[in-house]
GROMACS .gro file of C-alpha atoms in nm:
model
   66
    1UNK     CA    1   0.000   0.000   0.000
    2UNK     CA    2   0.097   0.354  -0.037
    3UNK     CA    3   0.213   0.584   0.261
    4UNK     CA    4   0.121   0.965   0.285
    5UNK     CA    5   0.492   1.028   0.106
    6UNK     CA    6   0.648   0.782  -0.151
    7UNK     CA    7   1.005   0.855  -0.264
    8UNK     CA    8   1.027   0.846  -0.678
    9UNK     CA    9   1.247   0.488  -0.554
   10UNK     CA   10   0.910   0.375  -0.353
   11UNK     CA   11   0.678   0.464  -0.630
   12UNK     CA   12   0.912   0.270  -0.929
   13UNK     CA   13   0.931  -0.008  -0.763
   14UNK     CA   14   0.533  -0.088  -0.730
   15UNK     CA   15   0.534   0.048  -1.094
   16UNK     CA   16   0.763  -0.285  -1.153
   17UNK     CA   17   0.560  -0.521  -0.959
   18UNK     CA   18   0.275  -0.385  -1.161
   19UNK     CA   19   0.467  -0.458  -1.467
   20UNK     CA   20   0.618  -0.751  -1.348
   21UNK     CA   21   0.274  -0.886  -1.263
   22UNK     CA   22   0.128  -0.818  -1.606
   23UNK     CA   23  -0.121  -0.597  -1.432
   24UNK     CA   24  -0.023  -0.312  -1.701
   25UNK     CA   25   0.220  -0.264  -2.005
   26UNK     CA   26   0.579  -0.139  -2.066
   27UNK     CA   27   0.359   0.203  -2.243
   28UNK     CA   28   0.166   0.246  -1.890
   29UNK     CA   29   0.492   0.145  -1.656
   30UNK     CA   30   0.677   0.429  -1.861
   31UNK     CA   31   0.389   0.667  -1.867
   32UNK     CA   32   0.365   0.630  -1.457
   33UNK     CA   33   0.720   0.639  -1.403
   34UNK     CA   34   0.750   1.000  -1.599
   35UNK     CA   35   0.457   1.122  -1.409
   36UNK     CA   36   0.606   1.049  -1.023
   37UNK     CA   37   0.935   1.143  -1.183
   38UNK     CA   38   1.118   1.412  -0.934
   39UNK     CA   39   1.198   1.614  -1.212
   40UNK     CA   40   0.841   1.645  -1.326
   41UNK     CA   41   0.733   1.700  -0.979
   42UNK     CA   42   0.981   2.026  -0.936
   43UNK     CA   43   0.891   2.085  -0.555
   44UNK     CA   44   1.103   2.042  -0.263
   45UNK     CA   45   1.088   1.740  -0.008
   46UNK     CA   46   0.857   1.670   0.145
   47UNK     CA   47   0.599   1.841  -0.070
   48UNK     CA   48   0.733   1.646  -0.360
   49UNK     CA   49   0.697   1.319  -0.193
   50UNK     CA   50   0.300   1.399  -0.074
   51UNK     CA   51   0.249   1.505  -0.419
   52UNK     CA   52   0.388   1.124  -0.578
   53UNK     CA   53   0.187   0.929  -0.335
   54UNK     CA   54  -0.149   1.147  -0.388
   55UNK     CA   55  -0.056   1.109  -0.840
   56UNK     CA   56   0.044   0.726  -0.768
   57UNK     CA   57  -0.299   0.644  -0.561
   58UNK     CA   58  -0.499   0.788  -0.852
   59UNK     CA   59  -0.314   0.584  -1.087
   60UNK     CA   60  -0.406   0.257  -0.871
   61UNK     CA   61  -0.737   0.372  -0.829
   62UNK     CA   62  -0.807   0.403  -1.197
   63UNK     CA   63  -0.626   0.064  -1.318
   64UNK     CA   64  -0.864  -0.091  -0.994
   65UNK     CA   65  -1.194   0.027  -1.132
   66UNK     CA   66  -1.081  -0.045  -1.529
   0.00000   0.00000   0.00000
């Protein structure tokens, strides 16, 4: 599960079990990863890491109801 802050090294590596458990593609995996990516996400700590968790729940959220 996700805390209230995931570091961009917390959030890749569920994107990998997702991928590694066929749950979505390569496309998505990369699509996710530039979306929590801390260069995208141009706040300071711990901002930044609120931010990931909040964009990385929605993404689990939609991919649970689809």
């Amino acid at each position: 599960l996700v805390s209230p802050e995931v570091t961009q090294q917390m959030a890749v590596a569920v994107i990998e079990r997702l991928l590694e458990s066929e749950y979505i593609s390569i496309g998505e995996a990369k699509l996710m990863i530039s979306a929590i990516n801390r260069e995208v996400l141009a706040l300071q700590v711990p901002l930044r890491d609120e931010l990931r968790s909040r964009i990385l729940v929605a993404m689990l959220r939609s991919l649970k109801y689809n």
